[in-house]
XYZ file of C-alpha atoms in Angstrom:
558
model
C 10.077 -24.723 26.375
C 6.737 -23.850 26.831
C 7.456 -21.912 29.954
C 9.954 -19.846 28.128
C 8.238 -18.784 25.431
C 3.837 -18.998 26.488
C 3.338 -18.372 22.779
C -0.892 -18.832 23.631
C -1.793 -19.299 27.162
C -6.210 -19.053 27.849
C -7.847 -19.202 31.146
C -11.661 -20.007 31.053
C -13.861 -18.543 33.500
C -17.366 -19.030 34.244
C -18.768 -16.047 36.610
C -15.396 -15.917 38.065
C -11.426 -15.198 36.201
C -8.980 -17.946 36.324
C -5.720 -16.873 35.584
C -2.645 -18.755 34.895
C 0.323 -16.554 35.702
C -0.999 -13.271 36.966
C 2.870 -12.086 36.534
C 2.734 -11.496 32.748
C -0.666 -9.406 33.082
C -0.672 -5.733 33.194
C -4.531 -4.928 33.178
C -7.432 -7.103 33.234
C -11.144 -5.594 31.847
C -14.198 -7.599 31.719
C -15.769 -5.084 29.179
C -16.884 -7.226 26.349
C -14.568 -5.367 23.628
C -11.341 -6.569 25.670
C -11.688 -10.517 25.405
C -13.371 -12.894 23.078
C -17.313 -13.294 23.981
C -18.545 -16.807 22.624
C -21.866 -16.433 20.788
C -23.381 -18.411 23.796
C -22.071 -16.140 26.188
C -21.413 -19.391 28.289
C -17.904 -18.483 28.664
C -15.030 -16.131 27.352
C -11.725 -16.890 26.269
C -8.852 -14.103 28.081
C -5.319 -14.174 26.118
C -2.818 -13.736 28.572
C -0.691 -11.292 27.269
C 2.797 -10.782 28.393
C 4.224 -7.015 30.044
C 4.958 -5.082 27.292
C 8.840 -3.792 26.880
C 9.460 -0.748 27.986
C 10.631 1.248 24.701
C 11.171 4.899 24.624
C 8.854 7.000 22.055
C 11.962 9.542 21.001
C 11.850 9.212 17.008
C 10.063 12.154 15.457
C 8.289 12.599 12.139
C 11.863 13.820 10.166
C 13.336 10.154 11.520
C 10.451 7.705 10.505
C 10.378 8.856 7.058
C 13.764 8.658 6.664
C 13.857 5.571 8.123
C 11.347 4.070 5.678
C 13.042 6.075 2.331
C 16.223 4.891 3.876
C 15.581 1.282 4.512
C 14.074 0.925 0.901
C 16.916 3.182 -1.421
C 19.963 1.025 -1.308
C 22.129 -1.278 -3.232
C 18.784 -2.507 -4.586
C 18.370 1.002 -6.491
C 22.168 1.682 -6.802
C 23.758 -1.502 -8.405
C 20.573 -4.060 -8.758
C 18.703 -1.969 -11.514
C 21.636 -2.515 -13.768
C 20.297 -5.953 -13.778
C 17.568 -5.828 -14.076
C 17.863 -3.141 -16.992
C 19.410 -6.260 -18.954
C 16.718 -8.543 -18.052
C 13.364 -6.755 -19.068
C 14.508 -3.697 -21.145
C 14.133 0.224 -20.440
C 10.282 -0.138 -20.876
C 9.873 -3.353 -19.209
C 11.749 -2.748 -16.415
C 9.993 0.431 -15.752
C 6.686 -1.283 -15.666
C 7.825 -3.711 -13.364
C 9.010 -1.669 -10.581
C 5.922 0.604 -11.355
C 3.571 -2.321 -10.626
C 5.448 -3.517 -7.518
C 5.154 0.429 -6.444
C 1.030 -0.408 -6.444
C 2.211 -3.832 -4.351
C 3.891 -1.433 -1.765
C 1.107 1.036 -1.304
C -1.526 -1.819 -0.633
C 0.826 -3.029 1.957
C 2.210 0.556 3.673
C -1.613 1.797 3.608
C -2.783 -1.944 5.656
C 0.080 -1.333 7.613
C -0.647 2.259 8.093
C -4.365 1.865 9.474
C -3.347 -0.995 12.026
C 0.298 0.668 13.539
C -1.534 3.907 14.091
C -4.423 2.868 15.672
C -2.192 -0.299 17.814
C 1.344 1.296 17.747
C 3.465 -1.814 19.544
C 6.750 -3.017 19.019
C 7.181 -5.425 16.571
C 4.408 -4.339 14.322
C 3.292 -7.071 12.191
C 4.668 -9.732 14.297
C 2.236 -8.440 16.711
C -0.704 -8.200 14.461
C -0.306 -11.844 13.128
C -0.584 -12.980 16.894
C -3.720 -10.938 17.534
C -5.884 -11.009 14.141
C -4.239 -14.069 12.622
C -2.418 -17.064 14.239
C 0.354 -16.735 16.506
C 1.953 -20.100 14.792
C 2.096 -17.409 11.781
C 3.306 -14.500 13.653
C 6.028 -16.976 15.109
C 7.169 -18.327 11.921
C 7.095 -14.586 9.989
C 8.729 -12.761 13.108
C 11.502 -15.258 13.231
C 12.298 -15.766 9.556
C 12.126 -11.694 8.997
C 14.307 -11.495 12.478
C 16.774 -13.380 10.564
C 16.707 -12.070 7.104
C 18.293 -8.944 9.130
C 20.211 -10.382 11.036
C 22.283 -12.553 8.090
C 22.051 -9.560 5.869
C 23.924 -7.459 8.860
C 27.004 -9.882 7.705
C 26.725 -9.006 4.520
C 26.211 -5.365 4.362
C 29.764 -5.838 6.721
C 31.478 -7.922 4.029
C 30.073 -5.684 1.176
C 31.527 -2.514 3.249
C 34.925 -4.201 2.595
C 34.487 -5.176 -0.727
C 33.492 -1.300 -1.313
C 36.437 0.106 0.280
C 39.153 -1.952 -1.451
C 37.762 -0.629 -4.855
C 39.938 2.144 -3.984
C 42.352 -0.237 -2.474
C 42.850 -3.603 -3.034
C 45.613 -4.341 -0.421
C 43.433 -3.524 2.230
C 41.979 -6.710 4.167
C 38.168 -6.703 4.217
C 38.514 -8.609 7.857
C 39.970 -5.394 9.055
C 36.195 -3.582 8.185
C 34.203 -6.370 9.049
C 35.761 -6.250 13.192
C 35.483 -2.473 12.979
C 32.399 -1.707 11.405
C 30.505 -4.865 13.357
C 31.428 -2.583 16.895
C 30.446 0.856 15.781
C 27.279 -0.353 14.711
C 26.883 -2.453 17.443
C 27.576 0.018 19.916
C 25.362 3.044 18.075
C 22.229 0.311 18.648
C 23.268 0.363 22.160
C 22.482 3.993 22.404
C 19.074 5.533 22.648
C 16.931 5.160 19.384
C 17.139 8.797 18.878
C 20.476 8.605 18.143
C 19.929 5.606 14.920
C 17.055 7.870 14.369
C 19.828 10.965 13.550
C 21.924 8.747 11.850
C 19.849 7.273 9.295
C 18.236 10.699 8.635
C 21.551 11.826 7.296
C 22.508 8.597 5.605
C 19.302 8.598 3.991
C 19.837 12.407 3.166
C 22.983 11.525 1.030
C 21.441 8.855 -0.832
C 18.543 10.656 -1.905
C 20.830 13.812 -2.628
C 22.695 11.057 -4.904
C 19.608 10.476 -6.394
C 18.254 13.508 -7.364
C 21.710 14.776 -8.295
C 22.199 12.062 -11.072
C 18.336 12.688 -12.690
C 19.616 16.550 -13.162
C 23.041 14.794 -14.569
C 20.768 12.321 -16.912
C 18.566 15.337 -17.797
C 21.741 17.025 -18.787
C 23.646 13.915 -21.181
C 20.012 13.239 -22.634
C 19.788 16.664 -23.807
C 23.704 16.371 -25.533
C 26.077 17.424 -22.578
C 27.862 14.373 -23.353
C 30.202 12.561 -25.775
C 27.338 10.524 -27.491
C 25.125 14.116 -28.361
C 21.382 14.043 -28.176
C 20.113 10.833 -26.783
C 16.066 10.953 -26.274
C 14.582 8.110 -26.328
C 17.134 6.140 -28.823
C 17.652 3.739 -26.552
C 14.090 2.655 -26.408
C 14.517 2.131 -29.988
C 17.517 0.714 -30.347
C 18.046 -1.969 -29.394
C 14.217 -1.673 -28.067
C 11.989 -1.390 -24.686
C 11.739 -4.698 -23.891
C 14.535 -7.317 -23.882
C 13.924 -10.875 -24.231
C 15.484 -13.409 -21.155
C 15.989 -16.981 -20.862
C 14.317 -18.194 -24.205
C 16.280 -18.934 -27.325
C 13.379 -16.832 -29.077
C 13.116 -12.884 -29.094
C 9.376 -13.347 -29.280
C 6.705 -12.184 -26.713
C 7.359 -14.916 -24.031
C 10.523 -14.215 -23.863
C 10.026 -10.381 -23.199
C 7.135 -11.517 -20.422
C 9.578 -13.688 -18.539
C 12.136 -10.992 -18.754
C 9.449 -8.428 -17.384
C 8.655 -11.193 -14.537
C 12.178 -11.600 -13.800
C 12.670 -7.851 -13.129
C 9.314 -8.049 -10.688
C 10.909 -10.083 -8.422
C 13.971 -8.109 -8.332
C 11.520 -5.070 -7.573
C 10.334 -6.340 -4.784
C 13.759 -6.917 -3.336
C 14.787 -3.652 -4.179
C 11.347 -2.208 -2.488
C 11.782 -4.135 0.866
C 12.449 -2.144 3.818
C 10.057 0.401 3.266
C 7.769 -1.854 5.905
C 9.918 -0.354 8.848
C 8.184 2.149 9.316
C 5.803 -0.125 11.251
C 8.536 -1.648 13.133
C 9.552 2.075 14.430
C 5.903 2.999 15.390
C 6.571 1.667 18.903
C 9.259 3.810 19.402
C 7.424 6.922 17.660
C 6.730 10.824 18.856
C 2.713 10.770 18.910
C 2.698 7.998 16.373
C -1.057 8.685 15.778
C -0.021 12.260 13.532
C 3.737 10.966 12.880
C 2.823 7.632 11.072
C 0.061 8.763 9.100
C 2.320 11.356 7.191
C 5.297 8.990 7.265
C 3.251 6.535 4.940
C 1.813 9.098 2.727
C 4.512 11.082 2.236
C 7.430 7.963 2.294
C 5.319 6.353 -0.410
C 5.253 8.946 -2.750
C 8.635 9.942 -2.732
C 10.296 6.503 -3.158
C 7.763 5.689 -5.900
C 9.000 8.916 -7.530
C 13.002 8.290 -6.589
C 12.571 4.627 -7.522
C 10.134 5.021 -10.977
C 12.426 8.279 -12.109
C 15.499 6.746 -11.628
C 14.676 3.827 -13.338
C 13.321 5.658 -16.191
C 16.366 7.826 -16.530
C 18.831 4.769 -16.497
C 16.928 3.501 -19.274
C 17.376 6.209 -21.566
C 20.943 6.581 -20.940
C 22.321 3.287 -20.894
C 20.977 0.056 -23.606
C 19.980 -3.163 -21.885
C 22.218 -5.111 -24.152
C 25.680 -2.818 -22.703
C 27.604 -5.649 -21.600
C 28.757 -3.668 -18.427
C 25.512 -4.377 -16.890
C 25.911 -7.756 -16.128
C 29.161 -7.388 -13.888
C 28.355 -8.990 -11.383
C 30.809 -6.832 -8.803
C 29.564 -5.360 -5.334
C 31.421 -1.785 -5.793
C 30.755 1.056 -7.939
C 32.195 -0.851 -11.108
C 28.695 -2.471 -11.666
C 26.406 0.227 -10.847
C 24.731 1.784 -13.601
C 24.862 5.359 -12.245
C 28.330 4.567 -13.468
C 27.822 3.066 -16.754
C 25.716 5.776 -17.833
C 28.766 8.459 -16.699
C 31.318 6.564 -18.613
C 29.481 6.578 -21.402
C 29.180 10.118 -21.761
C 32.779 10.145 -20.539
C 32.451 11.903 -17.327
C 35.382 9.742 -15.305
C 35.003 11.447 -12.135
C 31.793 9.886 -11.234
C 33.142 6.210 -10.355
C 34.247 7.451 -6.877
C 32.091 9.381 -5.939
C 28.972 6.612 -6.941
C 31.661 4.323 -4.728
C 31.512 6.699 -1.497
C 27.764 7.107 -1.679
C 27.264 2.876 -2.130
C 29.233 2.973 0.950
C 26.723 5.236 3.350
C 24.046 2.896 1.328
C 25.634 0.088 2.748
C 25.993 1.442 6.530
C 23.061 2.755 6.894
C 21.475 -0.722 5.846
C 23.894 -2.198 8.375
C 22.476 -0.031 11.052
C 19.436 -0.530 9.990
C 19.554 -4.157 10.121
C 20.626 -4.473 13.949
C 17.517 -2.076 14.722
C 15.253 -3.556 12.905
C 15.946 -7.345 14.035
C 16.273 -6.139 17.835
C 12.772 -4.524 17.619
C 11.619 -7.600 16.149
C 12.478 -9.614 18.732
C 11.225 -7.632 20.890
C 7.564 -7.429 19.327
C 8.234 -11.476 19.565
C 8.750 -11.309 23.358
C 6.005 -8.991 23.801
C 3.801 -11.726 21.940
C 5.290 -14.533 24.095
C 6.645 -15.546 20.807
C 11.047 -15.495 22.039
C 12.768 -16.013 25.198
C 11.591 -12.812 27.909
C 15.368 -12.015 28.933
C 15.991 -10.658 25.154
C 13.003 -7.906 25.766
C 15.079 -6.194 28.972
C 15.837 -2.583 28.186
C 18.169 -0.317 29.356
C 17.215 3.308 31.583
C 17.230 4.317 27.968
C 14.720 2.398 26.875
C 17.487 0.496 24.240
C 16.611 -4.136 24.257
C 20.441 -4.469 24.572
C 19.947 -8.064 24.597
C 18.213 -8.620 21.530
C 20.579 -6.158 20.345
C 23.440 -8.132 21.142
C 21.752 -11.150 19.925
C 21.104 -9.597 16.458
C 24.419 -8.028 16.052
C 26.342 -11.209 16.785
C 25.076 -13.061 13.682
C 26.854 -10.006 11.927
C 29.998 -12.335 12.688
C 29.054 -14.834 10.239
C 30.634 -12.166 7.600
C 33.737 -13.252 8.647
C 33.118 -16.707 6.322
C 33.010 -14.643 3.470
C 36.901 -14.336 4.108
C 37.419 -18.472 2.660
C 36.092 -19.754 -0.135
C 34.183 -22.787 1.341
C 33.123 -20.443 4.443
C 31.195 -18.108 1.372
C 29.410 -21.027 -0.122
C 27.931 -21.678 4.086
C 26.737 -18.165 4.101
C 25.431 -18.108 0.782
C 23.557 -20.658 2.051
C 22.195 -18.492 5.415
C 21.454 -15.643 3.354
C 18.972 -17.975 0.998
C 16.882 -18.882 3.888
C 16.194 -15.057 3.998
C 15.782 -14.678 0.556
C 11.569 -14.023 0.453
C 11.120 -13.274 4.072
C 10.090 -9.296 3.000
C 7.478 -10.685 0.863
C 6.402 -12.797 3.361
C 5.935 -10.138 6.080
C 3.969 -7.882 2.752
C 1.779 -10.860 2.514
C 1.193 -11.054 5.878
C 0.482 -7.754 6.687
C -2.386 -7.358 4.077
C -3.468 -10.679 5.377
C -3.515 -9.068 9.126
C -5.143 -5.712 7.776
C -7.874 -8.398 6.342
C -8.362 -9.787 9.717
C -8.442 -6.511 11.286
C -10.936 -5.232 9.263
C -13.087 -7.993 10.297
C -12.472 -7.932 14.323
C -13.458 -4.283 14.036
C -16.748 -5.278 11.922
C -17.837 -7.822 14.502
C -17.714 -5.824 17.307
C -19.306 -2.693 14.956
C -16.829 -0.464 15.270
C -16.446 2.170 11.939
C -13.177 2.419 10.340
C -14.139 6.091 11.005
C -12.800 5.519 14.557
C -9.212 5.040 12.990
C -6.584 7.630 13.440
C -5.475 6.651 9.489
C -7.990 5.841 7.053
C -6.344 3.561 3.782
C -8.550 4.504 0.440
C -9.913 1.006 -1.188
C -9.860 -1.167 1.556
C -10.054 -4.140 1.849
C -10.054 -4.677 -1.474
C -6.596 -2.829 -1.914
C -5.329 -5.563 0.896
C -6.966 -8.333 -1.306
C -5.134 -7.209 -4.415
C -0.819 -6.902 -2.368
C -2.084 -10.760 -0.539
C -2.972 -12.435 -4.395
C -0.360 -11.019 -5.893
C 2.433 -11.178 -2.977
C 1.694 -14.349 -2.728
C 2.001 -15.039 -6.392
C 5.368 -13.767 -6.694
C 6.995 -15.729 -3.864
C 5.185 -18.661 -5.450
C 7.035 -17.971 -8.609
C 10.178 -16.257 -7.948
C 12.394 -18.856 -8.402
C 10.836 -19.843 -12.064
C 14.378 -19.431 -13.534
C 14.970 -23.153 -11.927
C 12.460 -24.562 -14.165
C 14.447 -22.885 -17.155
C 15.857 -25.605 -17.246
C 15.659 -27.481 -14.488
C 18.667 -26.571 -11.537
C 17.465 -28.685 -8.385
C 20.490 -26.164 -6.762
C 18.844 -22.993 -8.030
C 15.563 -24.837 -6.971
C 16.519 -25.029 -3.169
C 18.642 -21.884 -3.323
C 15.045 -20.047 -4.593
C 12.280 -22.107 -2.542
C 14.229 -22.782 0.970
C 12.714 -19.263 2.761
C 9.501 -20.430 1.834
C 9.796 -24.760 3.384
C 11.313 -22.991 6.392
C 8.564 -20.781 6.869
C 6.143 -23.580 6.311
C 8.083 -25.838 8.026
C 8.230 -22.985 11.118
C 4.441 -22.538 10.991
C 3.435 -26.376 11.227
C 5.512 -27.437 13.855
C 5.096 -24.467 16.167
C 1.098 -25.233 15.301
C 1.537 -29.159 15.932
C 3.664 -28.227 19.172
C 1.558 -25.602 20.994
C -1.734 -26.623 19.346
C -2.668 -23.071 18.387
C -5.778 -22.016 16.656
C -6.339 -19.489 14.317
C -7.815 -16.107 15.968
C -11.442 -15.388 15.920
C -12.873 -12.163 14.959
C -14.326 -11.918 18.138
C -11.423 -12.616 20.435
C -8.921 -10.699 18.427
C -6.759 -7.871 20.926
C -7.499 -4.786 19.656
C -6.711 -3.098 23.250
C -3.223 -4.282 24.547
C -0.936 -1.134 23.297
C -3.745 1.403 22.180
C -5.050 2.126 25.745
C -1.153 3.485 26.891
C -1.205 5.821 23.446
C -4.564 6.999 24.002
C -3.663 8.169 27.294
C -0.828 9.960 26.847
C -0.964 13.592 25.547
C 1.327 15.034 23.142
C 1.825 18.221 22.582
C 2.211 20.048 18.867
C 3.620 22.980 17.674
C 1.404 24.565 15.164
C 3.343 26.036 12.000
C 3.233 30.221 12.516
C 4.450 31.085 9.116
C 5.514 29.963 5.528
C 9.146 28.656 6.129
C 7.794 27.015 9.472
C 5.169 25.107 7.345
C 7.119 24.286 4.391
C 10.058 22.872 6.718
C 6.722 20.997 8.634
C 5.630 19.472 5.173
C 9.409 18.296 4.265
């Protein structure tokens, strides 16, 4: 096993380099910034690190960010924020996802500084190797891996589900087999192709978006059956809504507001691919950079607008919003119409949850192949699953990702749905994980840079507030997957317990055992990699196009 997978191999030297398996090296420098100097100098510790896959850089700034705005706007936003409307209350609820929006910034700006200045595949799986631990990369790049790769089943079932809301004789097996090979097959094609794809599914979705604020500007105002709205909703039946507790009081509006910041944070995740994509990105040192700023912004806005606007059209205590269906029925973009009495909406809200759906279903086979990937380029999985075609496309870890999408087929019995209930609970905090760890890795990188005195100044991205804004996403990131399953303890449900907590005893679980088995240790400032992956970008030369008028640099900005 150790063979296979070399998850931390060393070779000592003293005056002369002993090397283990000169096969997996590419370049060896004895320049003191390229391997760990002890503070003896007696000896230096050299990380044999494997070849690196041979991606293709053929995403360009239009694909990233709509990768990122893409991978974050989905059913999350779409049907989830009905829920979560009932939980905390128009006010609440707001506050909540506002919050978790300051969560996601201190996590896309750590990410930001690291992928543009080391843009590898795998990202953070990579960093967590390097800065960290590679018993914690292991364990996070695995447990994310399959978070995608579980939820490609489900996006497949919830395709069908979708479709038979305008049919219901149609057999959601039928979707499943067809949907599993178009999406398998469009991973098999050259990145720039998913790149086009989910810049147009993402396109809809965001047109969706913006369309139904103008529509909720419009009912507000009076355009519908109810007349002038405002802010009566805020007042009746209030801003915040009580949950759990008997009582009405305070508590009970805090652990509704609590509630509905753990759904944020589900309903934010995704918006860390555009880290995972940075390997396979146009001049990532200008393309990332303006991905994060300019992603951030405009899902905070989509996300904290849309929010706001569902709360002033629709009270949390509507009874509608706690259908628990997967099609347009329990969406509150749909509420809110038939409210006003619009009935044209329902369908429409339907064929947009739909592209929501697929493009998270393409997304999911991309993003687990690349993370498998980023493991094999750590030593971390099995080297056959990092082969790439002429193309530059892993087809094996492609394969290997898209064949858990299967598992949707056990939706299709009853006691089959209760199995993969159960497989898509291990993946159930494995986002929040990766956040944590990535502020934890931006933590460590800061100091592997201060050791060897190099000035942030040097990076091609430059975060405001750091470290302390990495600091602030690891305490409270950490808090929330702590506490996200409280409702178990309300009372106590040793199901809900296990159903909440599992992720989190696998990842531990995954981090000791990989730590008792290979006997890692945790990285050093001083040995950290901060070479492996930069060296190949800073040698290549890309060339711009400068803007030569006002429509080229408005289309440039957008």
């Amino acid at each position: 096993m150790a063979s296979i997978f070399a998850p931390f191999s060393t070779a000592r030297f003293l005056g002369s380099i002993l090397v283990t398996d000169p096969q997996t090296i590419q370049s060896v420098s004895l320049d003191e910034k390229d391997v760990g100097m002890h503070p003896d100098n007696s000896h230096v510790d050299l990380q044999v690190v494997p070849e690196q896959p041979k991606l293709q850089r053929k995403l360009k700034s239009r694909h990233l960010q709509m990768i990122a705005m893409g991978g974050a706007v989905g059913t999350g936003l779409f049907i989830g924020s009905g829920g979560a409307l009932a939980k905390a209350g128009p006010l609440g609820c707001l506050i909540a996802y506002m919050f978790v929006g300051t969560l996601v910034y201190s996590v896309m700006v750590s990410l930001g500084e690291m992928a543009t200045y080391i843009p590898v595949p795998g990202a953070f799986t990579a960093y967590a190797n390097r800065f960290v631990d590679p018993s914690l990369s292991c364990a996070m790049g695995w447990i994310y891996w399959f978070s995608w790769a579980i939820t490609f089943g489900l996006e497949l079932s919830a395709a069908g589900i979708i479709i038979q809301y305008w049919n219901q004789d149609l057999n959601i097996a039928i979707f499943i087999a067809v949907f599993w090979v178009i999406f398998t097959s469009l991973n098999l094609l050259p990145v720039s192709f998913y790149g086009e794809i989910e810049f147009w599914f993402a396109g809809i979705k965001i047109i969706t978006i913006v369309g139904f604020m103008i529509f909720a500007i419009c009912i507000d105002v009076g355009a519908g059956k109810q007349g002038y709205l405002g802010f009566h909703n805020w007042d009746h039946p209030g801003p915040f809504a009580p949950y759990l507790l008997d009582s009405g009081g305070a508590t009970a509006k805090f652990v509704g507001f609590w509630a509905v910041l753990i759904q944020a944070a589900f309903s934010y995740q995704g918006t860390e691919l555009v880290g995972i994509a940075a390997g396979e990105t146009d001049n990532p040192r200008k393309t990332v950079p303006a991905a994060i700023r300019k992603t951030f912004y405009r899902i905070i806005f989509l996300f904290c607008l849309t929010i706001f606007f569902i709360g002033l059209l629709v009270p949390y205590d509507n009874p509608d919003l706690l259908n628990t269906a997967s099609d347009a029925s329990a969406s509150p973009f749909v509420i809110a119409a038939n409210l006003a009495g619009i009935k044209v909406l329902p369908g429409l809200i339907n064929a947009v949850l739909l592209t929501a759906v697929l493009s998270a279903a393409n997304s999911n086979v991309y993003s687990g192949s690349r993370i498998i990937v980023g493991l094999c380029a750590e030593g971390l999985a099995p080297q056959i699953l990092a082969k790439t075609s002429k193309g530059g496309v892993p087809y094996n870890a492609v394969a290997f990702t898209s064949a858990f999408g299967l598992l949707g087929f056990l939706n299709l019995s009853a006691g089959g749905t209760n199995a993969f209930n159960w497989l898509l609970n291990i993946s159930g905090v494995a986002g929040l994980i990766s956040w944590a760890c990535i502020n934890l890795c931006h933590i460590s990188f800061m100091r592997a840079l201060s050791v060897r005195n190099l000035s942030r100044s040097i990076l091609p991205y430059i975060a405001p507030l750091q470290p302390w804004l990495a600091y602030y996403g690891l305490f409270f990131n950490v808090l929330i997957i702590l506490t996200q399953g409280f409702t178990a303890f309300i009372p106590w449900d040793t199901t809900g317990f296990f159903v909440a907590y599992v992720s989190l005893i696998l990842f531990v679980v995954s981090f000791l055992g990989h730590k008792v088995v290979f006997r890692t240790k945790m990285i050093r400032p001083e040995e950290a990699d901060l070479d492996t992956g930069r060296r190949e970008v800073d040698e290549i030369i890309y060339e711009e196009r400068v803007p030569r008028n006002a429509w080229e640099k408005l289309r440039s900005w957008m």
